[in-house]
PDB file of C-alpha atoms in Angstrom:
ATOM      1  CA  MET A   1     -20.491 -10.330 -40.813  1.00 46.00           C
ATOM      2  CA  ALA A   2     -19.090  -9.232 -37.470  1.00 47.00           C
ATOM      3  CA  SER A   3     -15.558  -9.601 -38.799  1.00 49.00           C
ATOM      4  CA  ALA A   4     -16.449  -7.606 -41.902  1.00 49.00           C
ATOM      5  CA  ALA A   5     -17.915  -4.822 -39.799  1.00 48.00           C
ATOM      6  CA  GLY A   6     -14.849  -4.828 -37.597  1.00 49.00           C
ATOM      7  CA  ALA A   7     -12.582  -4.729 -40.621  1.00 51.00           C
ATOM      8  CA  GLY A   8     -14.397  -1.706 -41.997  1.00 51.00           C
ATOM      9  CA  ARG A   9     -14.078   0.223 -38.756  1.00 53.00           C
ATOM     10  CA  ARG A  10     -11.440   2.949 -38.751  1.00 55.00           C
ATOM     11  CA  PRO A  11      -8.498   2.538 -36.358  1.00 53.00           C
ATOM     12  CA  TYR A  12      -8.886   4.363 -33.019  1.00 51.00           C
ATOM     13  CA  GLU A  13     -12.500   5.198 -33.874  1.00 54.00           C
ATOM     14  CA  GLY A  14     -13.691   4.581 -30.289  1.00 58.00           C
ATOM     15  CA  ARG A  15     -10.574   5.945 -28.677  1.00 64.00           C
ATOM     16  CA  TRP A  16     -12.259   9.032 -27.192  1.00 69.00           C
ATOM     17  CA  ASP A  17     -15.487   7.341 -26.050  1.00 68.00           C
ATOM     18  CA  GLY A  18     -14.112   6.752 -22.568  1.00 68.00           C
ATOM     19  CA  LEU A  19     -12.917  10.346 -22.313  1.00 72.00           C
ATOM     20  CA  TRP A  20     -16.396  11.647 -23.117  1.00 77.00           C
ATOM     21  CA  LEU A  21     -17.794   9.503 -20.319  1.00 76.00           C
ATOM     22  CA  LEU A  22     -15.087  10.521 -17.849  1.00 80.00           C
ATOM     23  CA  GLY A  23     -15.116  14.192 -18.884  1.00 78.00           C
ATOM     24  CA  PRO A  24     -17.660  15.451 -16.304  1.00 82.00           C
ATOM     25  CA  LEU A  25     -15.884  13.604 -13.491  1.00 82.00           C
ATOM     26  CA  LEU A  26     -12.502  14.979 -14.553  1.00 81.00           C
ATOM     27  CA  LEU A  27     -13.883  18.515 -14.697  1.00 84.00           C
ATOM     28  CA  PHE A  28     -15.431  18.096 -11.245  1.00 84.00           C
ATOM     29  CA  LEU A  29     -12.136  16.828  -9.783  1.00 81.00           C
ATOM     30  CA  ALA A  30     -10.220  19.636 -11.482  1.00 80.00           C
ATOM     31  CA  ALA A  31     -12.524  22.222  -9.923  1.00 80.00           C
ATOM     32  CA  LEU A  32     -12.616  20.507  -6.524  1.00 82.00           C
ATOM     33  CA  LEU A  33      -8.895  19.744  -6.204  1.00 80.00           C
ATOM     34  CA  GLY A  34      -7.191  21.869  -8.830  1.00 80.00           C
ATOM     35  CA  PHE A  35      -8.239  25.304  -7.577  1.00 80.00           C
ATOM     36  CA  PRO A  36      -7.216  24.667  -3.918  1.00 82.00           C
ATOM     37  CA  ALA A  37      -3.901  23.200  -5.089  1.00 83.00           C
ATOM     38  CA  VAL A  38      -3.127  26.247  -7.234  1.00 85.00           C
ATOM     39  CA  ALA A  39      -4.255  28.638  -4.469  1.00 84.00           C
ATOM     40  CA  ASN A  40      -2.049  26.860  -1.917  1.00 85.00           C
ATOM     41  CA  LEU A  41       0.906  26.984  -4.268  1.00 86.00           C
ATOM     42  CA  VAL A  42       0.418  30.743  -4.794  1.00 87.00           C
ATOM     43  CA  TYR A  43       0.022  31.420  -1.064  1.00 87.00           C
ATOM     44  CA  SER A  44       3.091  29.336  -0.237  1.00 88.00           C
ATOM     45  CA  LEU A  45       5.125  31.642  -2.476  1.00 89.00           C
ATOM     46  CA  SER A  46       3.581  34.851  -1.153  1.00 87.00           C
ATOM     47  CA  GLU A  47       3.223  36.986   1.930  1.00 87.00           C
ATOM     48  CA  VAL A  48      -0.458  37.189   2.751  1.00 84.00           C
ATOM     49  CA  ARG A  49      -2.722  38.125   5.661  1.00 82.00           C
ATOM     50  CA  PHE A  50      -6.340  37.323   6.481  1.00 81.00           C
ATOM     51  CA  THR A  51      -7.267  40.906   5.669  1.00 79.00           C
ATOM     52  CA  GLY A  52      -5.711  40.676   2.205  1.00 77.00           C
ATOM     53  CA  LEU A  53      -6.232  37.155   0.892  1.00 75.00           C
ATOM     54  CA  TRP A  54      -6.929  38.459  -2.609  1.00 81.00           C
ATOM     55  CA  SER A  55      -3.770  40.558  -2.767  1.00 81.00           C
ATOM     56  CA  PRO A  56      -0.807  38.331  -1.875  1.00 83.00           C
ATOM     57  CA  ARG A  57       2.687  39.784  -2.199  1.00 86.00           C
ATOM     58  CA  TRP A  58       5.120  37.556  -4.081  1.00 89.00           C
ATOM     59  CA  VAL A  59       8.149  36.514  -1.988  1.00 87.00           C
ATOM     60  CA  GLY A  60       9.326  33.444  -3.914  1.00 85.00           C
ATOM     61  CA  LEU A  61      10.821  30.663  -1.816  1.00 90.00           C
ATOM     62  CA  ASP A  62      11.208  32.782   1.334  1.00 90.00           C
ATOM     63  CA  ASN A  63       8.378  30.956   3.099  1.00 90.00           C
ATOM     64  CA  TYR A  64       9.957  27.580   2.390  1.00 92.00           C
ATOM     65  CA  ARG A  65      13.315  28.835   3.655  1.00 92.00           C
ATOM     66  CA  ALA A  66      11.675  30.176   6.824  1.00 91.00           C
ATOM     67  CA  VAL A  67       9.919  26.879   7.477  1.00 92.00           C
ATOM     68  CA  LEU A  68      13.003  24.750   6.821  1.00 92.00           C
ATOM     69  CA  ALA A  69      15.044  26.994   9.141  1.00 93.00           C
ATOM     70  CA  ASP A  70      12.466  26.802  11.951  1.00 92.00           C
ATOM     71  CA  PRO A  71      13.510  24.370  14.744  1.00 93.00           C
ATOM     72  CA  ALA A  72       9.841  23.973  15.747  1.00 92.00           C
ATOM     73  CA  PHE A  73       9.080  22.625  12.269  1.00 92.00           C
ATOM     74  CA  TRP A  74      11.749  19.923  12.516  1.00 93.00           C
ATOM     75  CA  ALA A  75      10.659  19.085  16.063  1.00 93.00           C
ATOM     76  CA  ALA A  76       7.101  18.595  14.768  1.00 93.00           C
ATOM     77  CA  VAL A  77       8.354  16.466  11.864  1.00 92.00           C
ATOM     78  CA  GLY A  78      10.393  14.366  14.300  1.00 92.00           C
ATOM     79  CA  PHE A  79       7.416  13.812  16.597  1.00 94.00           C
ATOM     80  CA  SER A  80       5.097  12.984  13.687  1.00 92.00           C
ATOM     81  CA  ALA A  81       7.599  10.507  12.227  1.00 92.00           C
ATOM     82  CA  ARG A  82       8.248   8.752  15.550  1.00 94.00           C
ATOM     83  CA  PHE A  83       4.543   8.700  16.350  1.00 94.00           C
ATOM     84  CA  ALA A  84       3.544   7.357  12.918  1.00 93.00           C
ATOM     85  CA  VAL A  85       6.187   4.611  12.907  1.00 93.00           C
ATOM     86  CA  ALA A  86       5.344   3.476  16.445  1.00 95.00           C
ATOM     87  CA  VAL A  87       1.559   3.388  16.084  1.00 95.00           C
ATOM     88  CA  THR A  88       1.637   1.905  12.559  1.00 94.00           C
ATOM     89  CA  ALA A  89       3.869  -0.975  13.658  1.00 95.00           C
ATOM     90  CA  ALA A  90       1.671  -1.600  16.710  1.00 96.00           C
ATOM     91  CA  GLN A  91      -1.544  -1.502  14.656  1.00 95.00           C
ATOM     92  CA  LEU A  92      -0.201  -3.926  12.055  1.00 95.00           C
ATOM     93  CA  LEU A  93       1.073  -6.377  14.676  1.00 96.00           C
ATOM     94  CA  LEU A  94      -2.085  -6.236  16.779  1.00 95.00           C
ATOM     95  CA  GLY A  95      -4.372  -6.301  13.737  1.00 93.00           C
ATOM     96  CA  PHE A  96      -2.617  -9.317  12.231  1.00 94.00           C
ATOM     97  CA  ALA A  97      -2.582 -11.131  15.572  1.00 94.00           C
ATOM     98  CA  LEU A  98      -6.321 -10.493  15.982  1.00 92.00           C
ATOM     99  CA  VAL A  99      -6.944 -11.801  12.468  1.00 92.00           C
ATOM    100  CA  LEU A 100      -5.128 -15.052  13.189  1.00 90.00           C
ATOM    101  CA  ALA A 101      -6.836 -15.453  16.555  1.00 90.00           C
ATOM    102  CA  LEU A 102     -10.399 -14.378  15.728  1.00 89.00           C
ATOM    103  CA  ASP A 103     -10.922 -15.524  12.134  1.00 87.00           C
ATOM    104  CA  PRO A 104     -12.420 -18.911  13.115  1.00 86.00           C
ATOM    105  CA  LEU A 105     -14.751 -17.221  15.612  1.00 86.00           C
ATOM    106  CA  ILE A 106     -15.839 -14.483  13.180  1.00 84.00           C
ATOM    107  CA  ALA A 107     -16.501 -17.105  10.488  1.00 79.00           C
ATOM    108  CA  ARG A 108     -19.157 -18.584  12.803  1.00 83.00           C
ATOM    109  CA  ARG A 109     -20.442 -15.344  14.376  1.00 83.00           C
ATOM    110  CA  ARG A 110     -20.084 -12.469  11.923  1.00 81.00           C
ATOM    111  CA  TRP A 111     -22.136 -10.119  14.099  1.00 82.00           C
ATOM    112  CA  LEU A 112     -19.068  -9.791  16.343  1.00 80.00           C
ATOM    113  CA  MET A 113     -17.486  -7.573  13.675  1.00 82.00           C
ATOM    114  CA  ALA A 114     -19.834  -4.749  14.686  1.00 81.00           C
ATOM    115  CA  PHE A 115     -18.398  -4.668  18.202  1.00 83.00           C
ATOM    116  CA  LEU A 116     -14.794  -4.986  17.025  1.00 82.00           C
ATOM    117  CA  LEU A 117     -15.187  -1.946  14.752  1.00 83.00           C
ATOM    118  CA  LEU A 118     -16.891   0.328  17.296  1.00 84.00           C
ATOM    119  CA  PRO A 119     -13.725   2.294  18.305  1.00 84.00           C
ATOM    120  CA  MET A 120     -13.191   3.296  14.688  1.00 84.00           C
ATOM    121  CA  MET A 121     -16.692   4.776  14.506  1.00 85.00           C
ATOM    122  CA  VAL A 122     -16.029   7.380  17.221  1.00 85.00           C
ATOM    123  CA  SER A 123     -14.859  10.833  16.133  1.00 84.00           C
ATOM    124  CA  PRO A 124     -11.178  11.389  17.081  1.00 84.00           C
ATOM    125  CA  ALA A 125     -12.049  14.754  18.644  1.00 84.00           C
ATOM    126  CA  LEU A 126     -14.815  13.168  20.725  1.00 86.00           C
ATOM    127  CA  LEU A 127     -12.440  10.384  21.710  1.00 86.00           C
ATOM    128  CA  GLY A 128      -9.929  13.015  22.818  1.00 85.00           C
ATOM    129  CA  VAL A 129     -12.553  14.689  25.013  1.00 86.00           C
ATOM    130  CA  MET A 130     -13.493  11.341  26.528  1.00 89.00           C
ATOM    131  CA  TYR A 131      -9.910  10.435  27.377  1.00 88.00           C
ATOM    132  CA  ARG A 132      -9.225  13.962  28.637  1.00 87.00           C
ATOM    133  CA  LEU A 133     -11.916  13.401  31.261  1.00 87.00           C
ATOM    134  CA  MET A 134     -10.785   9.864  32.037  1.00 89.00           C
ATOM    135  CA  LEU A 135      -7.129  10.942  32.444  1.00 87.00           C
ATOM    136  CA  ASN A 136      -7.818  14.037  34.550  1.00 83.00           C
ATOM    137  CA  ASP A 137      -5.772  13.944  37.775  1.00 79.00           C
ATOM    138  CA  PHE A 138      -8.683  15.061  39.962  1.00 82.00           C
ATOM    139  CA  VAL A 139     -11.796  13.382  38.517  1.00 81.00           C
ATOM    140  CA  GLY A 140     -10.359  10.879  36.034  1.00 82.00           C
ATOM    141  CA  VAL A 141     -11.095   7.191  36.468  1.00 87.00           C
ATOM    142  CA  ILE A 142      -7.770   5.915  35.101  1.00 87.00           C
ATOM    143  CA  PRO A 143      -5.470   7.903  37.483  1.00 86.00           C
ATOM    144  CA  GLN A 144      -7.582   6.803  40.442  1.00 86.00           C
ATOM    145  CA  TYR A 145      -7.167   3.116  39.642  1.00 87.00           C
ATOM    146  CA  LEU A 146      -3.468   3.543  38.865  1.00 85.00           C
ATOM    147  CA  GLN A 147      -2.913   5.227  42.230  1.00 84.00           C
ATOM    148  CA  MET A 148      -4.425   2.167  43.905  1.00 85.00           C
ATOM    149  CA  VAL A 149      -1.575   0.045  42.529  1.00 87.00           C
ATOM    150  CA  GLY A 150       1.087   2.618  43.402  1.00 83.00           C
ATOM    151  CA  PHE A 151       1.413   4.407  40.032  1.00 83.00           C
ATOM    152  CA  GLY A 152       1.133   8.134  40.651  1.00 78.00           C
ATOM    153  CA  ASP A 153       2.668   9.681  37.515  1.00 80.00           C
ATOM    154  CA  ASN A 154       0.686  12.053  35.327  1.00 83.00           C
ATOM    155  CA  LEU A 155      -0.105  10.201  32.102  1.00 85.00           C
ATOM    156  CA  LEU A 156      -0.272  13.515  30.215  1.00 84.00           C
ATOM    157  CA  GLY A 157       2.963  14.814  31.733  1.00 85.00           C
ATOM    158  CA  VAL A 158       6.404  15.008  30.177  1.00 88.00           C
ATOM    159  CA  ASP A 159       7.333  11.380  30.840  1.00 88.00           C
ATOM    160  CA  TRP A 160       4.165   9.699  29.591  1.00 89.00           C
ATOM    161  CA  ALA A 161       2.496  12.076  27.103  1.00 90.00           C
ATOM    162  CA  PHE A 162       3.936  10.430  23.985  1.00 92.00           C
ATOM    163  CA  THR A 163       3.054   6.928  25.167  1.00 92.00           C
ATOM    164  CA  THR A 164      -0.460   7.995  26.155  1.00 92.00           C
ATOM    165  CA  VAL A 165      -1.387   9.612  22.836  1.00 93.00           C
ATOM    166  CA  ALA A 166       0.197   6.683  20.950  1.00 94.00           C
ATOM    167  CA  VAL A 167      -1.800   4.099  22.910  1.00 93.00           C
ATOM    168  CA  ILE A 168      -5.036   6.020  22.276  1.00 92.00           C
ATOM    169  CA  GLU A 169      -4.280   6.121  18.539  1.00 93.00           C
ATOM    170  CA  VAL A 170      -3.588   2.377  18.521  1.00 94.00           C
ATOM    171  CA  LEU A 171      -6.788   1.584  20.421  1.00 91.00           C
ATOM    172  CA  GLN A 172      -8.909   3.573  17.984  1.00 91.00           C
ATOM    173  CA  TRP A 173      -7.419   2.529  14.656  1.00 93.00           C
ATOM    174  CA  THR A 174      -6.312  -1.075  15.161  1.00 93.00           C
ATOM    175  CA  PRO A 175      -9.843  -2.122  14.049  1.00 92.00           C
ATOM    176  CA  PHE A 176      -9.105  -0.560  10.634  1.00 93.00           C
ATOM    177  CA  ALA A 177      -5.945  -2.650  10.263  1.00 93.00           C
ATOM    178  CA  PHE A 178      -7.855  -5.687  11.507  1.00 94.00           C
ATOM    179  CA  LEU A 179     -10.639  -5.230   8.932  1.00 92.00           C
ATOM    180  CA  ALA A 180      -8.244  -4.693   6.014  1.00 92.00           C
ATOM    181  CA  LEU A 181      -6.029  -7.630   6.957  1.00 93.00           C
ATOM    182  CA  LEU A 182      -8.989  -9.907   7.665  1.00 92.00           C
ATOM    183  CA  THR A 183     -10.298  -9.309   4.143  1.00 90.00           C
ATOM    184  CA  ALA A 184      -6.908 -10.231   2.664  1.00 91.00           C
ATOM    185  CA  TYR A 185      -6.544 -13.244   4.965  1.00 92.00           C
ATOM    186  CA  GLN A 186      -9.943 -14.650   3.983  1.00 89.00           C
ATOM    187  CA  ALA A 187      -8.998 -14.266   0.299  1.00 89.00           C
ATOM    188  CA  ILE A 188      -6.110 -16.734   0.630  1.00 87.00           C
ATOM    189  CA  PRO A 189      -7.086 -19.863  -1.366  1.00 86.00           C
ATOM    190  CA  GLY A 190      -7.938 -22.661   1.020  1.00 83.00           C
ATOM    191  CA  GLU A 191      -6.567 -25.195  -1.490  1.00 86.00           C
ATOM    192  CA  LEU A 192      -3.027 -23.944  -0.901  1.00 85.00           C
ATOM    193  CA  VAL A 193      -3.269 -24.407   2.851  1.00 81.00           C
ATOM    194  CA  GLU A 194      -4.940 -27.801   2.491  1.00 84.00           C
ATOM    195  CA  ALA A 195      -2.303 -28.997   0.024  1.00 86.00           C
ATOM    196  CA  ALA A 196       0.502 -27.872   2.335  1.00 83.00           C
ATOM    197  CA  ARG A 197      -1.027 -29.738   5.266  1.00 83.00           C
ATOM    198  CA  ILE A 198      -1.439 -32.871   3.181  1.00 82.00           C
ATOM    199  CA  ASP A 199       2.280 -32.625   2.367  1.00 79.00           C
ATOM    200  CA  GLY A 200       3.026 -32.628   6.088  1.00 81.00           C
ATOM    201  CA  ALA A 201       3.575 -28.904   6.709  1.00 78.00           C
ATOM    202  CA  GLY A 202       2.906 -27.766  10.255  1.00 82.00           C
ATOM    203  CA  ALA A 203       1.126 -24.604  11.377  1.00 81.00           C
ATOM    204  CA  TRP A 204       4.367 -22.566  11.495  1.00 86.00           C
ATOM    205  CA  ALA A 205       5.458 -23.737   8.031  1.00 86.00           C
ATOM    206  CA  VAL A 206       2.045 -22.862   6.560  1.00 85.00           C
ATOM    207  CA  PHE A 207       2.211 -19.418   8.151  1.00 86.00           C
ATOM    208  CA  ARG A 208       5.793 -18.718   7.055  1.00 87.00           C
ATOM    209  CA  ARG A 209       5.608 -20.076   3.501  1.00 87.00           C
ATOM    210  CA  ILE A 210       1.991 -19.387   2.484  1.00 87.00           C
ATOM    211  CA  THR A 211       0.109 -17.018   4.772  1.00 88.00           C
ATOM    212  CA  LEU A 212       2.781 -14.395   5.387  1.00 88.00           C
ATOM    213  CA  PRO A 213       4.006 -14.043   1.750  1.00 88.00           C
ATOM    214  CA  LEU A 214       0.430 -13.690   0.499  1.00 88.00           C
ATOM    215  CA  MET A 215      -0.335 -11.118   3.191  1.00 90.00           C
ATOM    216  CA  VAL A 216       2.658  -8.867   2.435  1.00 88.00           C
ATOM    217  CA  PRO A 217       0.828  -6.657  -0.137  1.00 86.00           C
ATOM    218  CA  ALA A 218      -2.093  -6.127   2.257  1.00 90.00           C
ATOM    219  CA  LEU A 219       0.305  -5.379   5.110  1.00 91.00           C
ATOM    220  CA  ALA A 220       2.179  -2.855   2.954  1.00 87.00           C
ATOM    221  CA  ILE A 221      -0.948  -1.035   1.758  1.00 87.00           C
ATOM    222  CA  THR A 222      -2.549  -0.994   5.199  1.00 91.00           C
ATOM    223  CA  GLY A 223       0.705   0.179   6.747  1.00 90.00           C
ATOM    224  CA  PHE A 224       1.031   3.003   4.227  1.00 86.00           C
ATOM    225  CA  ILE A 225      -2.539   4.201   4.816  1.00 88.00           C
ATOM    226  CA  ARG A 226      -2.133   4.122   8.574  1.00 91.00           C
ATOM    227  CA  PHE A 227       1.325   5.755   8.424  1.00 90.00           C
ATOM    228  CA  ILE A 228       0.051   8.710   6.393  1.00 87.00           C
ATOM    229  CA  ASP A 229      -3.029   9.086   8.575  1.00 89.00           C
ATOM    230  CA  SER A 230      -0.970   8.877  11.787  1.00 91.00           C
ATOM    231  CA  PHE A 231       1.702  11.236  10.468  1.00 89.00           C
ATOM    232  CA  ARG A 232      -0.861  14.007   9.985  1.00 86.00           C
ATOM    233  CA  VAL A 233      -2.653  13.310  13.284  1.00 89.00           C
ATOM    234  CA  PHE A 234      -4.339  16.341  14.808  1.00 90.00           C
ATOM    235  CA  ASP A 235      -7.687  15.814  16.520  1.00 88.00           C
ATOM    236  CA  HIS A 236      -7.249  13.769  19.657  1.00 87.00           C
ATOM    237  CA  ILE A 237      -3.729  15.066  20.404  1.00 91.00           C
ATOM    238  CA  TYR A 238      -4.861  18.695  20.159  1.00 91.00           C
ATOM    239  CA  VAL A 239      -7.854  18.008  22.418  1.00 89.00           C
ATOM    240  CA  LEU A 240      -5.794  15.969  24.906  1.00 88.00           C
ATOM    241  CA  THR A 241      -2.564  17.932  25.209  1.00 88.00           C
ATOM    242  CA  GLY A 242      -2.779  20.893  22.808  1.00 87.00           C
ATOM    243  CA  GLY A 243       0.629  19.786  21.525  1.00 87.00           C
ATOM    244  CA  GLY A 244       2.138  19.969  25.011  1.00 83.00           C
ATOM    245  CA  PRO A 245       3.600  19.799  27.520  1.00 86.00           C
ATOM    246  CA  GLY A 246       5.380  22.645  25.752  1.00 84.00           C
ATOM    247  CA  THR A 247       5.745  21.324  22.216  1.00 85.00           C
ATOM    248  CA  LEU A 248       6.482  17.716  23.232  1.00 89.00           C
ATOM    249  CA  THR A 249       3.472  16.268  21.381  1.00 91.00           C
ATOM    250  CA  GLN A 250       3.170  18.919  18.673  1.00 92.00           C
ATOM    251  CA  SER A 251       2.554  17.091  15.418  1.00 91.00           C
ATOM    252  CA  LEU A 252       3.138  18.660  12.023  1.00 90.00           C
ATOM    253  CA  SER A 253      -0.591  19.293  11.619  1.00 91.00           C
ATOM    254  CA  ILE A 254      -0.708  21.119  14.962  1.00 92.00           C
ATOM    255  CA  TYR A 255       2.370  23.138  13.937  1.00 92.00           C
ATOM    256  CA  ILE A 256       0.615  24.168  10.707  1.00 91.00           C
ATOM    257  CA  TYR A 257      -2.579  25.032  12.613  1.00 91.00           C
ATOM    258  CA  ARG A 258      -0.723  27.209  15.106  1.00 91.00           C
ATOM    259  CA  THR A 259       1.303  28.925  12.411  1.00 90.00           C
ATOM    260  CA  PHE A 260      -1.804  29.610  10.320  1.00 89.00           C
ATOM    261  CA  PHE A 261      -4.446  30.617  12.877  1.00 88.00           C
ATOM    262  CA  GLN A 262      -2.587  31.661  16.013  1.00 86.00           C
ATOM    263  CA  GLN A 263       0.440  33.384  14.480  1.00 86.00           C
ATOM    264  CA  GLU A 264      -1.364  34.444  11.263  1.00 85.00           C
ATOM    265  CA  ARG A 265       1.674  33.445   9.172  1.00 88.00           C
ATOM    266  CA  ILE A 266      -0.341  32.097   6.272  1.00 89.00           C
ATOM    267  CA  GLY A 267       2.535  31.786   3.795  1.00 89.00           C
ATOM    268  CA  PRO A 268       4.829  29.642   5.997  1.00 91.00           C
ATOM    269  CA  ALA A 269       1.854  27.526   7.163  1.00 91.00           C
ATOM    270  CA  VAL A 270       0.806  26.763   3.585  1.00 90.00           C
ATOM    271  CA  ALA A 271       4.453  26.124   2.639  1.00 91.00           C
ATOM    272  CA  ALA A 272       4.685  23.566   5.455  1.00 91.00           C
ATOM    273  CA  SER A 273       1.488  21.888   4.232  1.00 90.00           C
ATOM    274  CA  MET A 274       2.887  21.747   0.683  1.00 90.00           C
ATOM    275  CA  LEU A 275       6.033  20.090   2.017  1.00 88.00           C
ATOM    276  CA  LEU A 276       3.822  17.547   3.802  1.00 85.00           C
ATOM    277  CA  LEU A 277       1.938  16.893   0.559  1.00 84.00           C
ATOM    278  CA  LEU A 278       5.198  16.487  -1.364  1.00 85.00           C
ATOM    279  CA  ALA A 279       6.538  14.035   1.211  1.00 81.00           C
ATOM    280  CA  SER A 280       3.309  11.996   0.984  1.00 79.00           C
ATOM    281  CA  VAL A 281       3.526  11.825  -2.808  1.00 80.00           C
ATOM    282  CA  VAL A 282       7.174  10.760  -2.682  1.00 81.00           C
ATOM    283  CA  VAL A 283       6.440   8.009  -0.144  1.00 76.00           C
ATOM    284  CA  LEU A 284       3.469   6.817  -2.207  1.00 76.00           C
ATOM    285  CA  ARG A 285       5.572   6.772  -5.381  1.00 80.00           C
ATOM    286  CA  LEU A 286       8.322   4.744  -3.709  1.00 78.00           C
ATOM    287  CA  LEU A 287       5.799   2.295  -2.279  1.00 72.00           C
ATOM    288  CA  MET A 288       4.054   1.834  -5.629  1.00 74.00           C
ATOM    289  CA  ALA A 289       7.389   1.290  -7.389  1.00 76.00           C
ATOM    290  CA  GLN A 290       8.350  -1.326  -4.810  1.00 71.00           C
ATOM    291  CA  MET A 291       5.004  -3.090  -5.154  1.00 67.00           C
ATOM    292  CA  LEU A 292       5.235  -3.125  -8.963  1.00 69.00           C
ATOM    293  CA  LYS A 293       8.769  -4.468  -8.725  1.00 70.00           C
ATOM    294  CA  GLY A 294       7.596  -7.237  -6.422  1.00 61.00           C
ATOM    295  CA  SER A 295       4.641  -8.153  -8.679  1.00 57.00           C
ATOM    296  CA  ARG A 296       6.935  -8.493 -11.694  1.00 60.00           C
ATOM    297  CA  GLN A 297       9.149 -10.894  -9.779  1.00 59.00           C
TER     298      GLN A 297
END
């Protein structure tokens, strides 16, 4: 009888059932994300001031040309790219190393995860304030101890500012990479590792031929998430250095903030943010294409 009922059903009869269920969510997302996206696109193509947000003057691609011709924009892009690559590589390496070293211990004492994830729970702005006090030349704890061993350089000066903000980013967000990679590592079938050891494979062979290949997708996804998040970094760098000394640590997000609020150049600031969004979409598309290509192989 079930087959007869199925045979009498018209083709594509339930095709729109899922759309009816998803309709409210799609409308909510369209209102939440669609309106800001359209507004940003309009503002990026217009000359607008805070006193006349509802009456923008159309200027076409002039804002994009102004941003692309601004040396400060390219300096901010260069800093953000170098910063994101450096901290993402460090977080992946440290996170993976911690996974390999601590997995047996965490399997026996899972409550240790709470302490390992504590740095990630602190607000980046609050973390910036904390390190600003700790790195202060007059009252900071860290400079005082470094002076005891003969290191008297200013860690927020020209020579060390980039390294300092990068190390703080790594200390805060390595737990995220650790958590994501630990989940993927624990999902590796134990039968594969056991079979390899029975066949005489050593620890290095198991890591190189089983563990690492199976961890590549997790490493790629975690790396992409951390790269995007580090590329648009704002909070702790702005609190620590304000983008200085000069513009040495000015990220793209700080450049957009200064252009928007301090210089009141809303059009170029929104144009720069649209370029950042476009770059993120392109990187995501390339990564997804590479992952799909790898899964088909």
